[in-house]
């Protein structure tokens, strides 16, 4: 969250006045703002090597040897913009997995 926007999230409790340091998803436009940011950051990779929907992300490839290249590009982009992944929520090297509640696999999604 930009420093100048932190004051816009200020709230007061009996323990003091606080503001968010990162954007919480509970704010009215937070989800749309986050998705727009992800599209902006990954625009050249989306629908080819990466799919992003809010905080769900998948790296994909048609050929196995391309997958490591695609992952490296994704990780470099994440690092460039100081974004972090939660390792507990990551799965690597699988031919199928869940994305947005659907099982995505080759050649079809269910």
PDB file of N, CA and C in Angstrom:
ATOM      1  N   UNK A   1       0.852  -1.173   0.000  1.00  0.00           N
ATOM      2  CA  UNK A   1       0.000   0.000   0.000  1.00  0.00           C
ATOM      3  C   UNK A   1       0.897   1.235   0.000  1.00  0.00           C
ATOM      4  N   UNK A   2       0.547   2.192  -0.820  1.00  0.00           N
ATOM      5  CA  UNK A   2       1.328   3.431  -0.893  1.00  0.00           C
ATOM      6  C   UNK A   2       1.251   4.170   0.441  1.00  0.00           C
ATOM      7  N   UNK A   3       2.355   4.755   0.837  1.00  0.00           N
ATOM      8  CA  UNK A   3       2.435   5.453   2.127  1.00  0.00           C
ATOM      9  C   UNK A   3       1.320   6.487   2.282  1.00  0.00           C
ATOM     10  N   UNK A   4       1.046   7.246   1.231  1.00  0.00           N
ATOM     11  CA  UNK A   4       0.023   8.299   1.317  1.00  0.00           C
ATOM     12  C   UNK A   4      -1.399   7.741   1.426  1.00  0.00           C
ATOM     13  N   UNK A   5      -1.596   6.449   1.123  1.00  0.00           N
ATOM     14  CA  UNK A   5      -2.929   5.846   1.213  1.00  0.00           C
ATOM     15  C   UNK A   5      -3.201   5.191   2.559  1.00  0.00           C
ATOM     16  N   UNK A   6      -2.175   4.981   3.352  1.00  0.00           N
ATOM     17  CA  UNK A   6      -2.352   4.305   4.638  1.00  0.00           C
ATOM     18  C   UNK A   6      -3.299   5.067   5.554  1.00  0.00           C
ATOM     19  N   UNK A   7      -3.241   6.390   5.547  1.00  0.00           N
ATOM     20  CA  UNK A   7      -4.120   7.172   6.424  1.00  0.00           C
ATOM     21  C   UNK A   7      -5.588   7.010   6.038  1.00  0.00           C
ATOM     22  N   UNK A   8      -5.855   6.620   4.812  1.00  0.00           N
ATOM     23  CA  UNK A   8      -7.241   6.411   4.368  1.00  0.00           C
ATOM     24  C   UNK A   8      -7.861   5.169   4.997  1.00  0.00           C
ATOM     25  N   UNK A   9      -7.032   4.309   5.587  1.00  0.00           N
ATOM     26  CA  UNK A   9      -7.541   3.089   6.221  1.00  0.00           C
ATOM     27  C   UNK A   9      -7.561   3.195   7.743  1.00  0.00           C
ATOM     28  N   UNK A  10      -7.398   4.394   8.277  1.00  0.00           N
ATOM     29  CA  UNK A  10      -7.330   4.599   9.725  1.00  0.00           C
ATOM     30  C   UNK A  10      -8.626   4.181  10.408  1.00  0.00           C
ATOM     31  N   UNK A  11      -8.478   3.505  11.541  1.00  0.00           N
ATOM     32  CA  UNK A  11      -9.628   3.152  12.374  1.00  0.00           C
ATOM     33  C   UNK A  11      -9.215   3.281  13.834  1.00  0.00           C
ATOM     34  N   UNK A  12     -10.201   3.521  14.694  1.00  0.00           N
ATOM     35  CA  UNK A  12      -9.941   3.754  16.113  1.00  0.00           C
ATOM     36  C   UNK A  12     -10.622   2.679  16.941  1.00  0.00           C
ATOM     37  N   UNK A  13      -9.898   2.165  17.928  1.00  0.00           N
ATOM     38  CA  UNK A  13     -10.445   1.199  18.880  1.00  0.00           C
ATOM     39  C   UNK A  13     -10.165   1.725  20.278  1.00  0.00           C
ATOM     40  N   UNK A  14     -10.593   0.974  21.279  1.00  0.00           N
ATOM     41  CA  UNK A  14     -10.321   1.395  22.648  1.00  0.00           C
ATOM     42  C   UNK A  14      -8.836   1.308  22.974  1.00  0.00           C
ATOM     43  N   UNK A  15      -8.045   0.623  22.131  1.00  0.00           N
ATOM     44  CA  UNK A  15      -6.605   0.484  22.368  1.00  0.00           C
ATOM     45  C   UNK A  15      -5.780   1.519  21.610  1.00  0.00           C
ATOM     46  N   UNK A  16      -6.432   2.316  20.768  1.00  0.00           N
ATOM     47  CA  UNK A  16      -5.698   3.338  20.035  1.00  0.00           C
ATOM     48  C   UNK A  16      -6.182   3.484  18.603  1.00  0.00           C
ATOM     49  N   UNK A  17      -5.480   4.301  17.842  1.00  0.00           N
ATOM     50  CA  UNK A  17      -5.794   4.542  16.433  1.00  0.00           C
ATOM     51  C   UNK A  17      -4.761   3.811  15.583  1.00  0.00           C
ATOM     52  N   UNK A  18      -5.247   3.097  14.585  1.00  0.00           N
ATOM     53  CA  UNK A  18      -4.385   2.258  13.761  1.00  0.00           C
ATOM     54  C   UNK A  18      -4.700   2.471  12.282  1.00  0.00           C
ATOM     55  N   UNK A  19      -3.766   2.061  11.432  1.00  0.00           N
ATOM     56  CA  UNK A  19      -4.027   2.019   9.989  1.00  0.00           C
ATOM     57  C   UNK A  19      -3.321   0.792   9.424  1.00  0.00           C
ATOM     58  N   UNK A  20      -3.811   0.323   8.295  1.00  0.00           N
ATOM     59  CA  UNK A  20      -3.230  -0.858   7.655  1.00  0.00           C
ATOM     60  C   UNK A  20      -1.912  -0.508   6.981  1.00  0.00           C
ATOM     61  N   UNK A  21      -0.970  -1.448   7.005  1.00  0.00           N
ATOM     62  CA  UNK A  21       0.297  -1.289   6.283  1.00  0.00           C
ATOM     63  C   UNK A  21       0.217  -1.946   4.908  1.00  0.00           C
ATOM     64  N   UNK A  22      -0.663  -2.923   4.788  1.00  0.00           N
ATOM     65  CA  UNK A  22      -0.930  -3.576   3.505  1.00  0.00           C
ATOM     66  C   UNK A  22      -2.430  -3.525   3.265  1.00  0.00           C
ATOM     67  N   UNK A  23      -2.848  -3.697   2.029  1.00  0.00           N
ATOM     68  CA  UNK A  23      -4.263  -3.565   1.706  1.00  0.00           C
ATOM     69  C   UNK A  23      -5.040  -4.806   2.158  1.00  0.00           C
ATOM     70  N   UNK A  24      -6.019  -4.651   3.047  1.00  0.00           N
ATOM     71  CA  UNK A  24      -6.850  -5.782   3.451  1.00  0.00           C
ATOM     72  C   UNK A  24      -7.932  -6.024   2.400  1.00  0.00           C
ATOM     73  N   UNK A  25      -8.340  -7.274   2.221  1.00  0.00           N
ATOM     74  CA  UNK A  25      -9.363  -7.582   1.229  1.00  0.00           C
ATOM     75  C   UNK A  25     -10.758  -7.162   1.665  1.00  0.00           C
ATOM     76  N   UNK A  26     -10.941  -6.748   2.900  1.00  0.00           N
ATOM     77  CA  UNK A  26     -12.257  -6.331   3.360  1.00  0.00           C
ATOM     78  C   UNK A  26     -12.690  -4.955   2.878  1.00  0.00           C
ATOM     79  N   UNK A  27     -11.765  -4.146   2.374  1.00  0.00           N
ATOM     80  CA  UNK A  27     -12.132  -2.818   1.884  1.00  0.00           C
ATOM     81  C   UNK A  27     -12.969  -2.945   0.617  1.00  0.00           C
ATOM     82  N   UNK A  28     -13.858  -1.996   0.402  1.00  0.00           N
ATOM     83  CA  UNK A  28     -14.837  -2.072  -0.682  1.00  0.00           C
ATOM     84  C   UNK A  28     -14.222  -2.370  -2.048  1.00  0.00           C
ATOM     85  N   UNK A  29     -13.210  -1.657  -2.455  1.00  0.00           N
ATOM     86  CA  UNK A  29     -12.627  -1.833  -3.787  1.00  0.00           C
ATOM     87  C   UNK A  29     -11.304  -2.588  -3.778  1.00  0.00           C
ATOM     88  N   UNK A  30     -10.944  -3.177  -2.650  1.00  0.00           N
ATOM     89  CA  UNK A  30      -9.631  -3.812  -2.535  1.00  0.00           C
ATOM     90  C   UNK A  30      -9.441  -4.940  -3.543  1.00  0.00           C
ATOM     91  N   UNK A  31     -10.435  -5.796  -3.688  1.00  0.00           N
ATOM     92  CA  UNK A  31     -10.295  -6.938  -4.590  1.00  0.00           C
ATOM     93  C   UNK A  31     -10.124  -6.490  -6.040  1.00  0.00           C
ATOM     94  N   UNK A  32     -10.939  -5.544  -6.478  1.00  0.00           N
ATOM     95  CA  UNK A  32     -10.831  -5.036  -7.852  1.00  0.00           C
ATOM     96  C   UNK A  32      -9.503  -4.314  -8.057  1.00  0.00           C
ATOM     97  N   UNK A  33      -9.074  -3.563  -7.063  1.00  0.00           N
ATOM     98  CA  UNK A  33      -7.799  -2.852  -7.157  1.00  0.00           C
ATOM     99  C   UNK A  33      -6.643  -3.842  -7.244  1.00  0.00           C
ATOM    100  N   UNK A  34      -6.701  -4.889  -6.431  1.00  0.00           N
ATOM    101  CA  UNK A  34      -5.648  -5.901  -6.438  1.00  0.00           C
ATOM    102  C   UNK A  34      -5.605  -6.625  -7.785  1.00  0.00           C
ATOM    103  N   UNK A  35      -6.783  -7.009  -8.314  1.00  0.00           N
ATOM    104  CA  UNK A  35      -6.825  -7.701  -9.602  1.00  0.00           C
ATOM    105  C   UNK A  35      -6.265  -6.816 -10.712  1.00  0.00           C
ATOM    106  N   UNK A  36      -6.615  -5.555 -10.698  1.00  0.00           N
ATOM    107  CA  UNK A  36      -6.099  -4.611 -11.703  1.00  0.00           C
ATOM    108  C   UNK A  36      -4.577  -4.516 -11.607  1.00  0.00           C
ATOM    109  N   UNK A  37      -4.054  -4.512 -10.389  1.00  0.00           N
ATOM    110  CA  UNK A  37      -2.601  -4.471 -10.197  1.00  0.00           C
ATOM    111  C   UNK A  37      -1.952  -5.740 -10.740  1.00  0.00           C
ATOM    112  N   UNK A  38      -2.557  -6.900 -10.483  1.00  0.00           N
ATOM    113  CA  UNK A  38      -1.995  -8.159 -10.973  1.00  0.00           C
ATOM    114  C   UNK A  38      -1.988  -8.204 -12.499  1.00  0.00           C
ATOM    115  N   UNK A  39      -3.068  -7.736 -13.117  1.00  0.00           N
ATOM    116  CA  UNK A  39      -3.130  -7.695 -14.584  1.00  0.00           C
ATOM    117  C   UNK A  39      -2.049  -6.765 -15.125  1.00  0.00           C
ATOM    118  N   UNK A  40      -1.853  -5.636 -14.477  1.00  0.00           N
ATOM    119  CA  UNK A  40      -0.822  -4.688 -14.910  1.00  0.00           C
ATOM    120  C   UNK A  40       0.575  -5.291 -14.779  1.00  0.00           C
ATOM    121  N   UNK A  41       0.844  -5.956 -13.661  1.00  0.00           N
ATOM    122  CA  UNK A  41       2.178  -6.505 -13.416  1.00  0.00           C
ATOM    123  C   UNK A  41       2.502  -7.715 -14.287  1.00  0.00           C
ATOM    124  N   UNK A  42       1.484  -8.512 -14.620  1.00  0.00           N
ATOM    125  CA  UNK A  42       1.717  -9.767 -15.341  1.00  0.00           C
ATOM    126  C   UNK A  42       1.123  -9.764 -16.750  1.00  0.00           C
ATOM    127  N   UNK A  43       0.799  -8.586 -17.299  1.00  0.00           N
ATOM    128  CA  UNK A  43       0.091  -8.502 -18.578  1.00  0.00           C
ATOM    129  C   UNK A  43       0.771  -9.267 -19.704  1.00  0.00           C
ATOM    130  N   UNK A  44       2.071  -9.255 -19.770  1.00  0.00           N
ATOM    131  CA  UNK A  44       2.774  -9.926 -20.865  1.00  0.00           C
ATOM    132  C   UNK A  44       2.885 -11.436 -20.669  1.00  0.00           C
ATOM    133  N   UNK A  45       2.594 -11.934 -19.476  1.00  0.00           N
ATOM    134  CA  UNK A  45       2.654 -13.365 -19.191  1.00  0.00           C
ATOM    135  C   UNK A  45       1.275 -14.011 -19.169  1.00  0.00           C
ATOM    136  N   UNK A  46       0.247 -13.202 -18.954  1.00  0.00           N
ATOM    137  CA  UNK A  46      -1.099 -13.741 -18.763  1.00  0.00           C
ATOM    138  C   UNK A  46      -1.638 -14.396 -20.029  1.00  0.00           C
ATOM    139  N   UNK A  47      -2.359 -15.500 -19.802  1.00  0.00           N
ATOM    140  CA  UNK A  47      -3.019 -16.307 -20.829  1.00  0.00           C
ATOM    141  C   UNK A  47      -2.025 -17.049 -21.711  1.00  0.00           C
ATOM    142  N   UNK A  48      -0.734 -16.880 -21.452  1.00  0.00           N
ATOM    143  CA  UNK A  48       0.288 -17.641 -22.174  1.00  0.00           C
ATOM    144  C   UNK A  48       1.027 -18.542 -21.190  1.00  0.00           C
ATOM    145  N   UNK A  49       1.596 -17.926 -20.164  1.00  0.00           N
ATOM    146  CA  UNK A  49       2.411 -18.653 -19.190  1.00  0.00           C
ATOM    147  C   UNK A  49       1.814 -18.638 -17.789  1.00  0.00           C
ATOM    148  N   UNK A  50       0.962 -17.668 -17.514  1.00  0.00           N
ATOM    149  CA  UNK A  50       0.439 -17.466 -16.163  1.00  0.00           C
ATOM    150  C   UNK A  50      -1.044 -17.110 -16.242  1.00  0.00           C
ATOM    151  N   UNK A  51      -1.811 -17.608 -15.285  1.00  0.00           N
ATOM    152  CA  UNK A  51      -3.190 -17.164 -15.086  1.00  0.00           C
ATOM    153  C   UNK A  51      -3.256 -16.591 -13.680  1.00  0.00           C
ATOM    154  N   UNK A  52      -3.876 -15.443 -13.539  1.00  0.00           N
ATOM    155  CA  UNK A  52      -3.984 -14.784 -12.240  1.00  0.00           C
ATOM    156  C   UNK A  52      -5.424 -14.353 -12.032  1.00  0.00           C
ATOM    157  N   UNK A  53      -5.986 -14.733 -10.890  1.00  0.00           N
ATOM    158  CA  UNK A  53      -7.295 -14.229 -10.492  1.00  0.00           C
ATOM    159  C   UNK A  53      -7.191 -13.858  -9.023  1.00  0.00           C
ATOM    160  N   UNK A  54      -7.171 -12.577  -8.757  1.00  0.00           N
ATOM    161  CA  UNK A  54      -6.996 -12.009  -7.422  1.00  0.00           C
ATOM    162  C   UNK A  54      -5.746 -12.629  -6.799  1.00  0.00           C
ATOM    163  N   UNK A  55      -5.894 -13.502  -5.793  1.00  0.00           N
ATOM    164  CA  UNK A  55      -4.698 -14.057  -5.155  1.00  0.00           C
ATOM    165  C   UNK A  55      -4.447 -15.515  -5.528  1.00  0.00           C
ATOM    166  N   UNK A  56      -5.123 -16.001  -6.567  1.00  0.00           N
ATOM    167  CA  UNK A  56      -4.839 -17.329  -7.110  1.00  0.00           C
ATOM    168  C   UNK A  56      -4.002 -17.162  -8.365  1.00  0.00           C
ATOM    169  N   UNK A  57      -2.962 -17.968  -8.480  1.00  0.00           N
ATOM    170  CA  UNK A  57      -2.033 -17.828  -9.594  1.00  0.00           C
ATOM    171  C   UNK A  57      -1.588 -19.217 -10.035  1.00  0.00           C
ATOM    172  N   UNK A  58      -1.489 -19.407 -11.342  1.00  0.00           N
ATOM    173  CA  UNK A  58      -1.009 -20.679 -11.864  1.00  0.00           C
ATOM    174  C   UNK A  58      -0.029 -20.409 -12.996  1.00  0.00           C
ATOM    175  N   UNK A  59       1.094 -21.104 -12.962  1.00  0.00           N
ATOM    176  CA  UNK A  59       2.066 -21.058 -14.061  1.00  0.00           C
ATOM    177  C   UNK A  59       1.814 -22.303 -14.898  1.00  0.00           C
ATOM    178  N   UNK A  60       1.819 -22.150 -16.214  1.00  0.00           N
ATOM    179  CA  UNK A  60       1.481 -23.275 -17.082  1.00  0.00           C
ATOM    180  C   UNK A  60       2.431 -23.313 -18.268  1.00  0.00           C
ATOM    181  N   UNK A  61       2.481 -24.472 -18.901  1.00  0.00           N
ATOM    182  CA  UNK A  61       3.312 -24.627 -20.089  1.00  0.00           C
ATOM    183  C   UNK A  61       2.800 -25.803 -20.903  1.00  0.00           C
ATOM    184  N   UNK A  62       3.040 -25.755 -22.195  1.00  0.00           N
ATOM    185  CA  UNK A  62       2.651 -26.859 -23.073  1.00  0.00           C
ATOM    186  C   UNK A  62       3.687 -27.971 -23.034  1.00  0.00           C
ATOM    187  N   UNK A  63       4.934 -27.616 -22.895  1.00  0.00           N
ATOM    188  CA  UNK A  63       6.034 -28.581 -22.864  1.00  0.00           C
ATOM    189  C   UNK A  63       6.705 -28.539 -21.495  1.00  0.00           C
ATOM    190  N   UNK A  64       7.116 -29.690 -20.996  1.00  0.00           N
ATOM    191  CA  UNK A  64       7.736 -29.780 -19.679  1.00  0.00           C
ATOM    192  C   UNK A  64       8.974 -28.927 -19.518  1.00  0.00           C
ATOM    193  N   UNK A  65       9.809 -28.879 -20.557  1.00  0.00           N
ATOM    194  CA  UNK A  65      11.050 -28.108 -20.441  1.00  0.00           C
ATOM    195  C   UNK A  65      10.784 -26.603 -20.386  1.00  0.00           C
ATOM    196  N   UNK A  66       9.646 -26.159 -20.911  1.00  0.00           N
ATOM    197  CA  UNK A  66       9.286 -24.741 -20.849  1.00  0.00           C
ATOM    198  C   UNK A  66       8.828 -24.326 -19.455  1.00  0.00           C
ATOM    199  N   UNK A  67       8.402 -25.298 -18.660  1.00  0.00           N
ATOM    200  CA  UNK A  67       7.799 -24.965 -17.374  1.00  0.00           C
ATOM    201  C   UNK A  67       8.795 -24.278 -16.437  1.00  0.00           C
ATOM    202  N   UNK A  68      10.010 -24.768 -16.390  1.00  0.00           N
ATOM    203  CA  UNK A  68      11.014 -24.130 -15.525  1.00  0.00           C
ATOM    204  C   UNK A  68      11.324 -22.711 -15.985  1.00  0.00           C
ATOM    205  N   UNK A  69      11.346 -22.498 -17.282  1.00  0.00           N
ATOM    206  CA  UNK A  69      11.569 -21.151 -17.825  1.00  0.00           C
ATOM    207  C   UNK A  69      10.419 -20.239 -17.417  1.00  0.00           C
ATOM    208  N   UNK A  70       9.186 -20.741 -17.537  1.00  0.00           N
ATOM    209  CA  UNK A  70       8.008 -19.951 -17.165  1.00  0.00           C
ATOM    210  C   UNK A  70       7.991 -19.638 -15.676  1.00  0.00           C
ATOM    211  N   UNK A  71       8.343 -20.631 -14.855  1.00  0.00           N
ATOM    212  CA  UNK A  71       8.407 -20.391 -13.408  1.00  0.00           C
ATOM    213  C   UNK A  71       9.464 -19.347 -13.076  1.00  0.00           C
ATOM    214  N   UNK A  72      10.606 -19.433 -13.725  1.00  0.00           N
ATOM    215  CA  UNK A  72      11.670 -18.450 -13.477  1.00  0.00           C
ATOM    216  C   UNK A  72      11.202 -17.046 -13.828  1.00  0.00           C
ATOM    217  N   UNK A  73      10.513 -16.896 -14.949  1.00  0.00           N
ATOM    218  CA  UNK A  73       9.986 -15.577 -15.332  1.00  0.00           C
ATOM    219  C   UNK A  73       8.975 -15.083 -14.300  1.00  0.00           C
ATOM    220  N   UNK A  74       8.109 -15.986 -13.836  1.00  0.00           N
ATOM    221  CA  UNK A  74       7.121 -15.623 -12.818  1.00  0.00           C
ATOM    222  C   UNK A  74       7.817 -15.204 -11.525  1.00  0.00           C
ATOM    223  N   UNK A  75       8.775 -15.998 -11.057  1.00  0.00           N
ATOM    224  CA  UNK A  75       9.485 -15.674  -9.814  1.00  0.00           C
ATOM    225  C   UNK A  75      10.264 -14.369  -9.936  1.00  0.00           C
ATOM    226  N   UNK A  76      10.873 -14.140 -11.083  1.00  0.00           N
ATOM    227  CA  UNK A  76      11.592 -12.877 -11.291  1.00  0.00           C
ATOM    228  C   UNK A  76      10.647 -11.690 -11.216  1.00  0.00           C
ATOM    229  N   UNK A  77       9.461 -11.829 -11.793  1.00  0.00           N
ATOM    230  CA  UNK A  77       8.481 -10.742 -11.752  1.00  0.00           C
ATOM    231  C   UNK A  77       7.995 -10.518 -10.328  1.00  0.00           C
ATOM    232  N   UNK A  78       7.727 -11.598  -9.602  1.00  0.00           N
ATOM    233  CA  UNK A  78       7.314 -11.467  -8.203  1.00  0.00           C
ATOM    234  C   UNK A  78       8.395 -10.750  -7.394  1.00  0.00           C
ATOM    235  N   UNK A  79       9.639 -11.139  -7.607  1.00  0.00           N
ATOM    236  CA  UNK A  79      10.759 -10.519  -6.889  1.00  0.00           C
ATOM    237  C   UNK A  79      10.901  -9.050  -7.262  1.00  0.00           C
ATOM    238  N   UNK A  80      10.765  -8.753  -8.551  1.00  0.00           N
ATOM    239  CA  UNK A  80      10.901  -7.373  -9.029  1.00  0.00           C
ATOM    240  C   UNK A  80       9.932  -6.432  -8.325  1.00  0.00           C
ATOM    241  N   UNK A  81       8.716  -6.911  -8.083  1.00  0.00           N
ATOM    242  CA  UNK A  81       7.696  -6.069  -7.451  1.00  0.00           C
ATOM    243  C   UNK A  81       7.517  -6.373  -5.966  1.00  0.00           C
ATOM    244  N   UNK A  82       8.464  -7.123  -5.401  1.00  0.00           N
ATOM    245  CA  UNK A  82       8.483  -7.421  -3.959  1.00  0.00           C
ATOM    246  C   UNK A  82       7.199  -8.106  -3.493  1.00  0.00           C
ATOM    247  N   UNK A  83       6.702  -9.030  -4.310  1.00  0.00           N
ATOM    248  CA  UNK A  83       5.533  -9.830  -3.953  1.00  0.00           C
ATOM    249  C   UNK A  83       6.016 -11.174  -3.427  1.00  0.00           C
ATOM    250  N   UNK A  84       5.284 -11.722  -2.462  1.00  0.00           N
ATOM    251  CA  UNK A  84       5.682 -12.984  -1.851  1.00  0.00           C
ATOM    252  C   UNK A  84       4.588 -14.021  -2.013  1.00  0.00           C
ATOM    253  N   UNK A  85       5.001 -15.276  -2.093  1.00  0.00           N
ATOM    254  CA  UNK A  85       4.078 -16.400  -2.130  1.00  0.00           C
ATOM    255  C   UNK A  85       4.077 -17.072  -0.766  1.00  0.00           C
ATOM    256  N   UNK A  86       2.971 -17.709  -0.430  1.00  0.00           N
ATOM    257  CA  UNK A  86       2.893 -18.499   0.791  1.00  0.00           C
ATOM    258  C   UNK A  86       3.276 -19.935   0.424  1.00  0.00           C
ATOM    259  N   UNK A  87       4.450 -20.413   0.835  1.00  0.00           N
ATOM    260  CA  UNK A  87       4.889 -21.759   0.446  1.00  0.00           C
ATOM    261  C   UNK A  87       3.892 -22.858   0.807  1.00  0.00           C
ATOM    262  N   UNK A  88       3.157 -22.682   1.900  1.00  0.00           N
ATOM    263  CA  UNK A  88       2.180 -23.693   2.308  1.00  0.00           C
ATOM    264  C   UNK A  88       1.035 -23.816   1.308  1.00  0.00           C
ATOM    265  N   UNK A  89       0.829 -22.786   0.501  1.00  0.00           N
ATOM    266  CA  UNK A  89      -0.259 -22.806  -0.476  1.00  0.00           C
ATOM    267  C   UNK A  89       0.239 -23.071  -1.895  1.00  0.00           C
ATOM    268  N   UNK A  90       1.517 -23.359  -2.047  1.00  0.00           N
ATOM    269  CA  UNK A  90       2.107 -23.583  -3.373  1.00  0.00           C
ATOM    270  C   UNK A  90       2.256 -25.070  -3.660  1.00  0.00           C
ATOM    271  N   UNK A  91       2.035 -25.437  -4.908  1.00  0.00           N
ATOM    272  CA  UNK A  91       2.270 -26.793  -5.395  1.00  0.00           C
ATOM    273  C   UNK A  91       3.060 -26.678  -6.685  1.00  0.00           C
ATOM    274  N   UNK A  92       4.121 -27.448  -6.815  1.00  0.00           N
ATOM    275  CA  UNK A  92       4.975 -27.362  -7.999  1.00  0.00           C
ATOM    276  C   UNK A  92       5.088 -28.720  -8.679  1.00  0.00           C
ATOM    277  N   UNK A  93       5.221 -28.686  -9.992  1.00  0.00           N
ATOM    278  CA  UNK A  93       5.502 -29.890 -10.765  1.00  0.00           C
ATOM    279  C   UNK A  93       4.360 -30.870 -10.885  1.00  0.00           C
ATOM    280  N   UNK A  94       3.133 -30.406 -10.833  1.00  0.00           N
ATOM    281  CA  UNK A  94       1.990 -31.303 -10.964  1.00  0.00           C
ATOM    282  C   UNK A  94       1.327 -31.117 -12.327  1.00  0.00           C
ATOM    283  N   UNK A  95       0.619 -32.135 -12.751  1.00  0.00           N
ATOM    284  CA  UNK A  95      -0.105 -32.054 -14.021  1.00  0.00           C
ATOM    285  C   UNK A  95      -1.558 -31.641 -13.805  1.00  0.00           C
ATOM    286  N   UNK A  96      -1.971 -31.539 -12.545  1.00  0.00           N
ATOM    287  CA  UNK A  96      -3.326 -31.079 -12.250  1.00  0.00           C
ATOM    288  C   UNK A  96      -3.336 -30.416 -10.878  1.00  0.00           C
ATOM    289  N   UNK A  97      -4.338 -29.577 -10.667  1.00  0.00           N
ATOM    290  CA  UNK A  97      -4.471 -28.899  -9.388  1.00  0.00           C
ATOM    291  C   UNK A  97      -5.745 -28.081  -9.351  1.00  0.00           C
ATOM    292  N   UNK A  98      -6.075 -27.571  -8.183  1.00  0.00           N
ATOM    293  CA  UNK A  98      -7.285 -26.766  -8.031  1.00  0.00           C
ATOM    294  C   UNK A  98      -6.992 -25.303  -8.294  1.00  0.00           C
ATOM    295  N   UNK A  99      -7.873 -24.671  -9.049  1.00  0.00           N
ATOM    296  CA  UNK A  99      -7.807 -23.238  -9.303  1.00  0.00           C
ATOM    297  C   UNK A  99      -9.231 -22.722  -9.309  1.00  0.00           C
ATOM    298  N   UNK A 100      -9.552 -21.823  -8.402  1.00  0.00           N
ATOM    299  CA  UNK A 100     -10.891 -21.248  -8.280  1.00  0.00           C
ATOM    300  C   UNK A 100     -11.954 -22.320  -8.078  1.00  0.00           C
ATOM    301  N   UNK A 101     -11.611 -23.377  -7.364  1.00  0.00           N
ATOM    302  CA  UNK A 101     -12.562 -24.432  -7.067  1.00  0.00           C
ATOM    303  C   UNK A 101     -12.709 -25.478  -8.157  1.00  0.00           C
ATOM    304  N   UNK A 102     -11.999 -25.326  -9.264  1.00  0.00           N
ATOM    305  CA  UNK A 102     -12.042 -26.295 -10.357  1.00  0.00           C
ATOM    306  C   UNK A 102     -10.742 -27.080 -10.387  1.00  0.00           C
ATOM    307  N   UNK A 103     -10.836 -28.334 -10.813  1.00  0.00           N
ATOM    308  CA  UNK A 103      -9.637 -29.128 -11.027  1.00  0.00           C
ATOM    309  C   UNK A 103      -9.155 -28.843 -12.440  1.00  0.00           C
ATOM    310  N   UNK A 104      -7.964 -28.302 -12.550  1.00  0.00           N
ATOM    311  CA  UNK A 104      -7.373 -27.968 -13.843  1.00  0.00           C
ATOM    312  C   UNK A 104      -6.336 -29.037 -14.150  1.00  0.00           C
ATOM    313  N   UNK A 105      -6.489 -29.679 -15.318  1.00  0.00           N
ATOM    314  CA  UNK A 105      -5.548 -30.727 -15.703  1.00  0.00           C
ATOM    315  C   UNK A 105      -5.467 -30.796 -17.215  1.00  0.00           C
ATOM    316  N   UNK A 106      -4.547 -31.608 -17.696  1.00  0.00           N
ATOM    317  CA  UNK A 106      -4.472 -31.766 -19.136  1.00  0.00           C
ATOM    318  C   UNK A 106      -5.359 -32.917 -19.545  1.00  0.00           C
ATOM    319  N   UNK A 107      -6.097 -32.910 -20.592  1.00  0.00           N
ATOM    320  CA  UNK A 107      -6.343 -31.783 -21.488  1.00  0.00           C
ATOM    321  C   UNK A 107      -7.607 -30.999 -21.144  1.00  0.00           C
ATOM    322  N   UNK A 108      -8.320 -31.370 -20.065  1.00  0.00           N
ATOM    323  CA  UNK A 108      -9.595 -30.705 -19.752  1.00  0.00           C
ATOM    324  C   UNK A 108      -9.621 -30.224 -18.312  1.00  0.00           C
ATOM    325  N   UNK A 109     -10.571 -29.330 -18.022  1.00  0.00           N
ATOM    326  CA  UNK A 109     -10.796 -28.856 -16.652  1.00  0.00           C
ATOM    327  C   UNK A 109     -12.154 -29.337 -16.191  1.00  0.00           C
ATOM    328  N   UNK A 110     -12.242 -29.717 -14.902  1.00  0.00           N
ATOM    329  CA  UNK A 110     -13.516 -30.209 -14.361  1.00  0.00           C
ATOM    330  C   UNK A 110     -13.902 -29.373 -13.158  1.00  0.00           C
TER     331      UNK A 110
END
